[in-house]
XYZ file of C-alpha atoms in Angstrom:
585
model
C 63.005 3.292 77.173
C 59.071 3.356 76.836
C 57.800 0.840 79.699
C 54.708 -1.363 78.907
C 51.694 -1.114 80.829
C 50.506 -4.699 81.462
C 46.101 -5.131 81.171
C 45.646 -7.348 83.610
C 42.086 -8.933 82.979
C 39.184 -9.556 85.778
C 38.740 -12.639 84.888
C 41.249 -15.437 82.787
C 40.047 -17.367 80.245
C 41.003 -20.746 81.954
C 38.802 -19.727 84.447
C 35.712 -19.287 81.891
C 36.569 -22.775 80.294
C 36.007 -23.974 83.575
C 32.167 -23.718 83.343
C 32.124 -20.050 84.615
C 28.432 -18.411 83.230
C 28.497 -15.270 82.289
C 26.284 -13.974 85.011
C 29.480 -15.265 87.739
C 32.022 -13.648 85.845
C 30.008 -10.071 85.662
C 29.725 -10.568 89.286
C 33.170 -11.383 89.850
C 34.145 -8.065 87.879
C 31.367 -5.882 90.313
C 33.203 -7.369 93.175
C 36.244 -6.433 91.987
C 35.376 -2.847 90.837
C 33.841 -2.121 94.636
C 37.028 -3.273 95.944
C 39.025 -0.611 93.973
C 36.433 2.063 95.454
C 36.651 1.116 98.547
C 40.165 0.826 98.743
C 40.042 4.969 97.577
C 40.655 7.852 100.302
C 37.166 8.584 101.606
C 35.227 5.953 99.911
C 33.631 5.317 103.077
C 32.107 8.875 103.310
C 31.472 9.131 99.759
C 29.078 6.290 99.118
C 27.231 7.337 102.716
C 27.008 10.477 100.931
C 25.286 9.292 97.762
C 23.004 7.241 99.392
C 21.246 10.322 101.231
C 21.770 12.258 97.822
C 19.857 9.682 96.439
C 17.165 10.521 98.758
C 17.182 14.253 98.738
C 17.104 14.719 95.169
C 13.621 13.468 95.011
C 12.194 16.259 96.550
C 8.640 16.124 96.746
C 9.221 12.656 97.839
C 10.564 13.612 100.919
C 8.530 15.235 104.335
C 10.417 18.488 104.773
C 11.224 17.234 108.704
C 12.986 14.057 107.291
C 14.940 16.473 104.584
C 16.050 18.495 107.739
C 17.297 15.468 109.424
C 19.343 14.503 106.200
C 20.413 17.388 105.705
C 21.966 17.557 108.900
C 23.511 13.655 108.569
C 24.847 15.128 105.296
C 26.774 18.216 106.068
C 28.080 16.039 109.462
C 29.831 13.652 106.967
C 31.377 16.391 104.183
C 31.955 19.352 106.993
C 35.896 19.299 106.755
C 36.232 17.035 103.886
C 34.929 19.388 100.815
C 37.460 19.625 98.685
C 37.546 15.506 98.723
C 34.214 15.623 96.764
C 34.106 18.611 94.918
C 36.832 17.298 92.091
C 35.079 13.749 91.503
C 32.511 13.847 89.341
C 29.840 11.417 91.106
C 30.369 13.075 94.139
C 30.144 17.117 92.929
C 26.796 16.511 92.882
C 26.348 15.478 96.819
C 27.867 18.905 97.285
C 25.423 20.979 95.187
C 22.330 19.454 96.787
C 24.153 20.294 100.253
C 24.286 24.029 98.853
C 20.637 23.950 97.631
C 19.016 23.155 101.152
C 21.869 24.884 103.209
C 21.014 27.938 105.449
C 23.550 30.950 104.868
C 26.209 29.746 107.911
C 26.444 25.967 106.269
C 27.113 27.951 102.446
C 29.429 30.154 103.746
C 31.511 27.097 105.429
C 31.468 25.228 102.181
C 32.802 28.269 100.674
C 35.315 28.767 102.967
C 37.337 25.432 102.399
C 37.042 25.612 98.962
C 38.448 28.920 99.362
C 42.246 28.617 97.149
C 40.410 26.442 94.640
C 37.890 28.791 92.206
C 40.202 28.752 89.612
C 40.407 24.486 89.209
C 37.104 24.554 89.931
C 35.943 26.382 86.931
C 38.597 24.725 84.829
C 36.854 21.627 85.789
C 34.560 19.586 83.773
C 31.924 19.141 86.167
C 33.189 21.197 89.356
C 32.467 24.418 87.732
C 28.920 23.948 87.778
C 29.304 24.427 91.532
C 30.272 27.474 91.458
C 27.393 28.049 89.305
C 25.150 26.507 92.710
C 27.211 28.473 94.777
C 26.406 31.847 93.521
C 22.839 30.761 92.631
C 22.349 30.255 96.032
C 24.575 31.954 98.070
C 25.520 36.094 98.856
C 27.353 39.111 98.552
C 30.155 37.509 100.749
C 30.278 33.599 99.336
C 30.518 36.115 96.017
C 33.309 38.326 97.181
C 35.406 34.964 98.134
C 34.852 33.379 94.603
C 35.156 36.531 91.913
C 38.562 37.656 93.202
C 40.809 34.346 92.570
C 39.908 35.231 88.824
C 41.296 37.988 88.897
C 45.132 37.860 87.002
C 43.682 34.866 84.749
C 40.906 36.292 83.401
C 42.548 36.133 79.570
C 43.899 32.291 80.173
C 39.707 31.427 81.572
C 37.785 33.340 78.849
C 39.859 31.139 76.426
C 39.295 28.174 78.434
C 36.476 25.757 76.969
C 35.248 24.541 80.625
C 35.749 28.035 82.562
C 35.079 30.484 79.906
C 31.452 30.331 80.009
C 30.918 30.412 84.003
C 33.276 33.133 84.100
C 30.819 35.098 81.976
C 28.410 33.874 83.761
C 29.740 35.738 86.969
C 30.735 39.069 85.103
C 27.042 39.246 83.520
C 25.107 38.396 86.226
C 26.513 38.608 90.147
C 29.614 40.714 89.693
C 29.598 44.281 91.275
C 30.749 47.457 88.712
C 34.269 47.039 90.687
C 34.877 43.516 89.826
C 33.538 43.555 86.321
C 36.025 46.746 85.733
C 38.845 44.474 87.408
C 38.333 41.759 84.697
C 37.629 44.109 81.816
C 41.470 45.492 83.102
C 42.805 42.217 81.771
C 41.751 42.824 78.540
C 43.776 46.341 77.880
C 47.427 44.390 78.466
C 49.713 42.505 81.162
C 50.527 45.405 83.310
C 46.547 45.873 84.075
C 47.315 42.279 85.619
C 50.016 42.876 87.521
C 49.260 46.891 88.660
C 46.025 46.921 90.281
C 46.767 51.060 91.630
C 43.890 51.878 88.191
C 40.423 52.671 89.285
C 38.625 49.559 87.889
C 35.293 51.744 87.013
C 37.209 53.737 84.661
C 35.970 53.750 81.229
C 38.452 52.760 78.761
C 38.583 56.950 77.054
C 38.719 57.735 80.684
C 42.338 55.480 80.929
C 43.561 56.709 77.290
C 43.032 60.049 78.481
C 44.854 59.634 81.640
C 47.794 57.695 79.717
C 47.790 58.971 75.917
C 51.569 57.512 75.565
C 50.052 53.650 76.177
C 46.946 53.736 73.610
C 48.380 52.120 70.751
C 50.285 49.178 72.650
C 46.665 48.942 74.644
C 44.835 49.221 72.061
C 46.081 46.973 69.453
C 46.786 44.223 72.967
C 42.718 44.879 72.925
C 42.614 44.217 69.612
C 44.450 41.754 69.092
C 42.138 39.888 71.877
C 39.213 40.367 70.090
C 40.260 38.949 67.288
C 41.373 35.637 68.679
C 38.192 35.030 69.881
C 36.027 36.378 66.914
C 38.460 34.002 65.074
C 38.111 31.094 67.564
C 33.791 31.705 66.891
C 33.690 32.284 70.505
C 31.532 35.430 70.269
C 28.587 34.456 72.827
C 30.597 36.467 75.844
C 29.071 39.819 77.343
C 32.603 39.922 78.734
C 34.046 40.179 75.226
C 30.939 42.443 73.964
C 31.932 44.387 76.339
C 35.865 44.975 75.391
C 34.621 45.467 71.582
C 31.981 48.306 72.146
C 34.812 50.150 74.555
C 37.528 49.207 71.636
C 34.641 50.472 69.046
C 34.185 54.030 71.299
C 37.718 54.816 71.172
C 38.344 54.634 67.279
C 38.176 57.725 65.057
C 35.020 57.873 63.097
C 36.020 56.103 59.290
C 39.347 55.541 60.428
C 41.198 52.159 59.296
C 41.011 50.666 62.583
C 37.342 51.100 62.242
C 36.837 49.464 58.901
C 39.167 46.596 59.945
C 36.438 45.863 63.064
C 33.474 46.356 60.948
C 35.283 43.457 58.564
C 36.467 41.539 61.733
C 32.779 40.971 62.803
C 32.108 40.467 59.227
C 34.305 37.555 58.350
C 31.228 34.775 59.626
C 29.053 34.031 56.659
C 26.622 32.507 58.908
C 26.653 36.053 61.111
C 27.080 34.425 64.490
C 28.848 37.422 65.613
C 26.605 40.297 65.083
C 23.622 37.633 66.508
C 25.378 36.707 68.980
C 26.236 40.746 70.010
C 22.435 42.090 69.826
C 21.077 40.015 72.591
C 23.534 41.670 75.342
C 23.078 44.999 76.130
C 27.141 46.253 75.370
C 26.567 44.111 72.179
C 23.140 45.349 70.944
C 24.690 49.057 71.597
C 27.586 48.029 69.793
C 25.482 46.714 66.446
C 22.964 49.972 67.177
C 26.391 52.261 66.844
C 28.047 50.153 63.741
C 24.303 50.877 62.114
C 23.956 54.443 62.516
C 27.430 55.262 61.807
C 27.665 52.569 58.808
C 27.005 53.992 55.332
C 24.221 52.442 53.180
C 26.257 49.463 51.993
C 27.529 48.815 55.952
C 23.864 48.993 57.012
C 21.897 46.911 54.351
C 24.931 44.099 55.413
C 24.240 43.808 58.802
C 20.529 43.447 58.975
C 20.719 40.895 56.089
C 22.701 38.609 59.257
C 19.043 38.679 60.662
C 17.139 37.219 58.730
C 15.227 34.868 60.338
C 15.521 35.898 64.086
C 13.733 39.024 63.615
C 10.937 37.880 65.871
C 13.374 36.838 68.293
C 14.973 40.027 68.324
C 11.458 41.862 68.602
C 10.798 40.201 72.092
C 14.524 40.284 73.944
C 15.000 42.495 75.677
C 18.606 44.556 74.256
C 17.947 43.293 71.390
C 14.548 45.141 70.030
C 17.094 48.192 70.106
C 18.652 47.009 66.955
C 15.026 47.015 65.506
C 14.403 50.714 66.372
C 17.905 51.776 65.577
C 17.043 50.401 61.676
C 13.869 52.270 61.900
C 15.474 55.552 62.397
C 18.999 55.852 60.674
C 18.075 53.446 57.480
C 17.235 55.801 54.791
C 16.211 52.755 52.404
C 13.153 51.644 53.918
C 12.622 48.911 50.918
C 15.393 47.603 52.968
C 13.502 47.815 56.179
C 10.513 46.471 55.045
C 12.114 43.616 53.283
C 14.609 42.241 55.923
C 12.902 43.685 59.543
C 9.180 44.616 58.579
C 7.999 41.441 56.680
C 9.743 38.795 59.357
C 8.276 41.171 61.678
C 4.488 40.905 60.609
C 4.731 37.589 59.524
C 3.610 38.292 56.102
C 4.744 34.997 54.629
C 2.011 32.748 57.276
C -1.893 32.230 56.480
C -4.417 35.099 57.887
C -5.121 33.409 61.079
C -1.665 32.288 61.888
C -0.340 35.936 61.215
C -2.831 37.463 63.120
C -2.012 35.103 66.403
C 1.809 35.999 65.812
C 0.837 39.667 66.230
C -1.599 39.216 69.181
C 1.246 37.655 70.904
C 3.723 40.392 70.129
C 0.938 42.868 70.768
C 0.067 41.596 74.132
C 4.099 41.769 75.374
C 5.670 44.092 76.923
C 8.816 43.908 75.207
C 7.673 42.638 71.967
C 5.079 45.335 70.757
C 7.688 48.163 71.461
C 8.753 47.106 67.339
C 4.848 47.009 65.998
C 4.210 50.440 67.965
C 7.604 52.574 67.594
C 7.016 54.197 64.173
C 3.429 54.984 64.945
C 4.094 58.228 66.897
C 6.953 60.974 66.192
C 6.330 61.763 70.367
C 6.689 58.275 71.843
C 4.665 57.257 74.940
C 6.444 57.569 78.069
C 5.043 53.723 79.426
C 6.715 52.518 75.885
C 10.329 52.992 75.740
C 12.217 51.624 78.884
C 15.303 53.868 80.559
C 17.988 52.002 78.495
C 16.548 52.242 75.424
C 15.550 56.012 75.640
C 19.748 56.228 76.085
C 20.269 54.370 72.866
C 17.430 56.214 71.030
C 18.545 59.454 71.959
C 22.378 58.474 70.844
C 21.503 57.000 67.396
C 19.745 60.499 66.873
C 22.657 62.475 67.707
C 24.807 60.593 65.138
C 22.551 60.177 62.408
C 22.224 63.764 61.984
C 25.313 63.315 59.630
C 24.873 59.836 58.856
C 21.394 59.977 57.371
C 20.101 62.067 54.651
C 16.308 61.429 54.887
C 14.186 63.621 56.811
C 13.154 61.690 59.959
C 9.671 62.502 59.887
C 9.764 61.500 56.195
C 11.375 58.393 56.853
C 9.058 57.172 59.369
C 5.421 58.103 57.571
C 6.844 55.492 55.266
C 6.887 52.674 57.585
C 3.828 53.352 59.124
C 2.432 53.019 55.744
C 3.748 49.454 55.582
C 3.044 48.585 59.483
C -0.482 50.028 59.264
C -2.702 47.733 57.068
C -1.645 44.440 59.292
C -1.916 45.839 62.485
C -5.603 47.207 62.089
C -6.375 43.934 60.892
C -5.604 42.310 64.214
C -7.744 44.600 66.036
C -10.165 44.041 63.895
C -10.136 40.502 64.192
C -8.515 39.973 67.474
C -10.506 42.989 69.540
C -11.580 40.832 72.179
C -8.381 39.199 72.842
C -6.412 42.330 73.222
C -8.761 44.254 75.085
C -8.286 41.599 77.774
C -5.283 42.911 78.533
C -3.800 46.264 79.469
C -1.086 46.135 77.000
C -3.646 45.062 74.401
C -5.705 48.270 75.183
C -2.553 50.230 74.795
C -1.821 48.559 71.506
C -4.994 49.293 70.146
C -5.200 53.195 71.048
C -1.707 53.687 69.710
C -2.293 51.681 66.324
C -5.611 53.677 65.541
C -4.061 57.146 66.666
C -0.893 56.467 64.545
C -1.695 54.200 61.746
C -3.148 55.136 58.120
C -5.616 53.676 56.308
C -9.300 52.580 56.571
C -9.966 52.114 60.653
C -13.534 51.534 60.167
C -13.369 47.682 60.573
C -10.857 47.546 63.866
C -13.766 50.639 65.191
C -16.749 49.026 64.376
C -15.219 45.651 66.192
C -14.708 46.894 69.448
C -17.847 48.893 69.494
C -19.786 45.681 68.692
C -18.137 44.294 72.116
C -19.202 47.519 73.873
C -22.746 46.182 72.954
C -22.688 42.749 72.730
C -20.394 41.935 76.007
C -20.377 45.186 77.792
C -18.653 43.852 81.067
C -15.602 43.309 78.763
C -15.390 46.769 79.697
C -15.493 46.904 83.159
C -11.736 47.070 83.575
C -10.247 50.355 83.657
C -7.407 49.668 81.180
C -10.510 49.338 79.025
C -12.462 51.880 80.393
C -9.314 54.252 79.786
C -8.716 53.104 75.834
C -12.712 53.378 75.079
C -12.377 57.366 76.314
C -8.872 57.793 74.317
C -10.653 56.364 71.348
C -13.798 58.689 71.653
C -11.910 61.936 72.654
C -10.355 61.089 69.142
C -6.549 61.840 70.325
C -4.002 61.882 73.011
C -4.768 64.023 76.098
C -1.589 67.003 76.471
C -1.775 67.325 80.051
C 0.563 70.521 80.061
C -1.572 72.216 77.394
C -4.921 70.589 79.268
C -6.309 70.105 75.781
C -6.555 66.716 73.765
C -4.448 66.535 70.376
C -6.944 65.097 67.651
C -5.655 62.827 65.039
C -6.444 63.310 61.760
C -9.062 62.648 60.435
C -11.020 62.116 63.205
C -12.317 58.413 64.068
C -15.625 59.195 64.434
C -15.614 56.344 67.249
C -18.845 57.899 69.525
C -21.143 57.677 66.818
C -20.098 53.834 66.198
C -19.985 53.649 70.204
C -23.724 55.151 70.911
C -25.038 53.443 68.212
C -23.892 50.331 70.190
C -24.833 51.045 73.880
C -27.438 53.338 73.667
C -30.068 51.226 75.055
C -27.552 50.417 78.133
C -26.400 54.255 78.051
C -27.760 55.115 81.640
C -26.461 51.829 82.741
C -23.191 52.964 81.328
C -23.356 56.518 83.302
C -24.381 54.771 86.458
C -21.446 52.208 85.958
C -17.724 52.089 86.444
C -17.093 53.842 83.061
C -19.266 56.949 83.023
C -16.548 58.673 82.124
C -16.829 57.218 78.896
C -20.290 58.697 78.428
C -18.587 62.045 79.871
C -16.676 61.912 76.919
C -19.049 60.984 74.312
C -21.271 64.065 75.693
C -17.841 65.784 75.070
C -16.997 64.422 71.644
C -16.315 66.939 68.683
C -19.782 65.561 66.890
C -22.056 67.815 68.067
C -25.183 65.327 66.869
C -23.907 62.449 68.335
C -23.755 64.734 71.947
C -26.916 66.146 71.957
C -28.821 62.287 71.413
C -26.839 60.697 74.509
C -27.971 64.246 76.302
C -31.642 63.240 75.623
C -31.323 59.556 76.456
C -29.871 60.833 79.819
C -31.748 63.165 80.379
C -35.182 61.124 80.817
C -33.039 59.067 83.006
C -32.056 62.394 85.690
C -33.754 60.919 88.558
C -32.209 57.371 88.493
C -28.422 59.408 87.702
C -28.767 61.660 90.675
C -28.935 58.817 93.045
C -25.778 57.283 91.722
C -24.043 60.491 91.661
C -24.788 60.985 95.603
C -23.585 56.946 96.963
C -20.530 57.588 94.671
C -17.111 59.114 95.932
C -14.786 61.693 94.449
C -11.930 60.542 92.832
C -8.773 62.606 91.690
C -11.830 65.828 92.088
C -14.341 64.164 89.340
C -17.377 62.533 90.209
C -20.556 61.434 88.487
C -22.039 64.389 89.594
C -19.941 66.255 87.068
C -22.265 64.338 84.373
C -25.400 65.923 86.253
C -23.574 69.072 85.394
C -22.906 68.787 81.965
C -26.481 67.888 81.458
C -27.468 71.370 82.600
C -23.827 72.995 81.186
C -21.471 72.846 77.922
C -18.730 74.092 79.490
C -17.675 71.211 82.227
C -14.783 69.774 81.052
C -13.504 65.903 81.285
């Protein structure tokens, strides 16, 4: 028998017939609903609570000796009586604020009588961004008490749509190598729950090898995981990046098991998946090895999915890797250039807009590792960071029988479609990038490595050297005007410079500029510069800066003897090359 719940209204009608206003009857219903609260467990505390919430959260509002003192009131009304606000959601929020301005004793305490209650707490709609606050501002230890009550439910919270994400949240950002290996466990099948004797840091070829009679149930339990969520289009998890690249490492190369994952992560016309993968560093490895093992058709398929977050790819941090990996195991580079290179130099905007997009990418320190990649077949040790010198040298490894094109081959041809737009930014953006250090490094590696006509982007910069000459008083700029007129990198095991070809010519176009300020120059912070000049490969060009100088000996000598010896060079070594050929920079 189904029992009817009776409505029982605030306020009859007989009683509004009566001449009730609507402004008594709204009052009447207030009355009534503050009643109900009060009549709740802990109301009391609660709305005491609030009220200094509603205080503290205005924080530049409040002298930082008055915060202290309600800071103290606060944690005197909640200390023992957590859990009785952390699962309401008006009163959550008292307990994050008491986290944010806690010292380490009062976080720990809070911690410690939620302790039991991680799980529900992540499961919760508005609890689980507490955890969030407590990790954000709390230790190793507050940490240690939280991560393990996951552990055993990690496959029931990924799937959860309130504790999946701040579950991913902990394995991606706070949780030690142990603990992430602990929840990866979960993933390989329920005996990994249950049996906790496996050493959690174990790769997954590492367990397979130990146990070859379990791989298939494990791996098709892994499997099958995977697929629920790629199926579910809840693909934004390092966690489950994570279980796919060590499913992906583990598969014969071309075997059916690998086609079937390559179709998996397929089956999303609007490619959420394989976006989704490239900005996490298992996930950008993963798409990097699917690329360079991929044949032509599995290769021009996934970079078609990024169209249109190219640029966003060129400045995150894993995901740039997918860039370079497409730069050297893509044999087609019409492909490159169509769906990476054009996105990538902003062909499609107006001159000036394009040439701002590039300045920006230029100037970053993430973002102009894509313009200045191809550029050099010996990349620049300051380019490439540690992880993606791993990935580089991997993708080589395999596409020495996935590609067909010589490498060398394959990347003169995307320097000649990267060259033209990038010495047009110099050219019109010199003074902007030589601002920077990164924009002095941009510039000496684009006019060492790029093809074409250079004489605009040189005769730019040397018109700054002339026209605004303390532009040049920094030594990232003092450094790129010497790369640019030695004409090449310097080897520093061969002591020799490597010339690039043809040569720039850049000290006649520099002389030409500051040869009425040349003994200024040689007295100055960069009179190395002018060393090098007297050092350039144009013998012409040497001998006039000699003469300048040398009318000049007396005034040069006196800067030579109030300046100090650094790293065993001097200006006294220009003194010296006045009088000798043979001094070397």
């Amino acid at each position: 028998m189904v029992s009817k719940v009776l409505h029982v209204p605030l306020c009859t009608f007989a009683e509004r017939d009566l001449g009730t206003t609507s402004r008594q009857v709204h009052a009447k219903q207030k009355a009534l609903a503050q009643e109900r609260k009060a009549a709740k467990p802990n109301s009391d505390s609660i709305a005491r609570s609030k009220k200094l919430w509603e205080k503290l959260r205005r924080k530049s509002h409040v002298p930082k000796e008055e915060r202290q003192k309600l800071v103290a009131e606060l944690f005197d009304i909640i200390s023992g009586h957590v859990q009785d606000f952390v699962f309401k959601h008006d009163a959550v929020r008292v307990i994050q604020t008491a986290l944010k301005y806690a010292i380490r004793e009062q976080r720990i305490m809070i911690a410690a009588e939620l302790k039991g209650d991680f799980r529900r707490l992540a499961e919760g709609k508005y609890a689980k961004f507490l955890i969030g606050k407590m990790l954000e501002h709390g230790d190793d230890e507050v940490r240690d008490m939280i991560v393990p009550e996951f552990y055993g439910h990690v496959k029931q919270l990924i799937r959860h749509p309130e504790a999946s994400w701040i579950v991913d949240d902990i394995y991606r950002t706070v949780a030690t190598k142990e603990q992430k290996g602990r929840m990866l466990l979960e993933w390989y099948g329920p005996e990994y729950v249950v049996f906790h004797d496996m050493d959690p840091c174990l790769p997954l070829s590492a367990i397979l090898e130990m146990q070859p009679e379990k791989r298939r149930p494990l791996m098709e339990h892994l499997r099958g995981m995977i697929n629920q969520m790629v199926q579910k289009k809840t693909t934004g998890f390092t966690m489950l990046h994570d279980a796919i690249l060590q499913y992906f490492l583990n598969l014969s190369t071309g075997s059916a098991e690998e086609t079937e994952l390559f179709n998996m992560l397929n089956d999303d016309e609007e490619g959420a998946c394989y976006k989704n993968l490239a900005f996490t560093a298992p996930g950008s490895r993963l798409v990097c090895l699917l690329l360079a093992k991929g044949d032509a058709k599995k290769r021009k398929t996934i970079l078609r999915v990024f169209k249109g977050v190219i640029e966003m790819l060129a400045f995150d941090r894993c995901g740039h890797r997918v860039i370079l990996t497409a730069y050297d195991v893509v044999d087609d580079t019409r492909t490159t250039s169509d769906t990476i290179l054009k996105e990538l130099l902003a062909t499609k905007f107006e001159k000036e807009a394009r040439n701002e997009k590039l300045l920006g990418q230029a100037t970053d320190l993430t973002g102009r590792i894509s313009l200045l990649y191809p550029l050099s077949p010996t990349k620049p040790k300051w380019l490439l960071p540690h992880g993606d010198v791993e990935v580089v040298e991997e993708m080589h490894r395999i596409r020495t029988s996935t590609s067909r094109k010589d490498p060398e081959t394959r990347r003169k041809e995307l320097v000649d479609t990267i060259s033209e737009p990038l010495i047009t930014v110099i050219a019109e953006q010199a003074a902007a990038l030589i601002s920077s250090s990164y924009g002095c490094q941009f510039i000496v590696e684009t006019l060492f490595g790029a093809v074409g006509d250079k004489t605009p982007a040189l005769k730019a910069i040397s018109a700054l050297a002339k026209e605004q000459s303390n532009m040049f008083d920094s030594p990232h700029a003092g450094r790129m005007l010497k790369s640019l007129v030695q004409g090449g990198h310097w080897d520093n095991l061969r002591k020799t410079v490597d010339f690039v070809e043809p040569p720039l010519g850049f000290e006649r176009l520099l002389l030409d500029g500051i040869k009425p300020e040349a003994v200024q120059w040689a007295k100055g912070s960069n009179w190395r510069v002018v060393l090098a000049v007297m050092e350039a490969r144009d013998d012409e060009t040497s001998k006039t800066l000699k003469g300048v100088l040398r009318t000049h000996r007396l005034e040069l000598q006196e800067a030579a003897s109030a300046d100090t010896e650094v790293r065993g060079l001097s200006k006294s070594k220009l003194l010296e090359y006045l009088d000798s050929d043979k001094i070397t920079i």
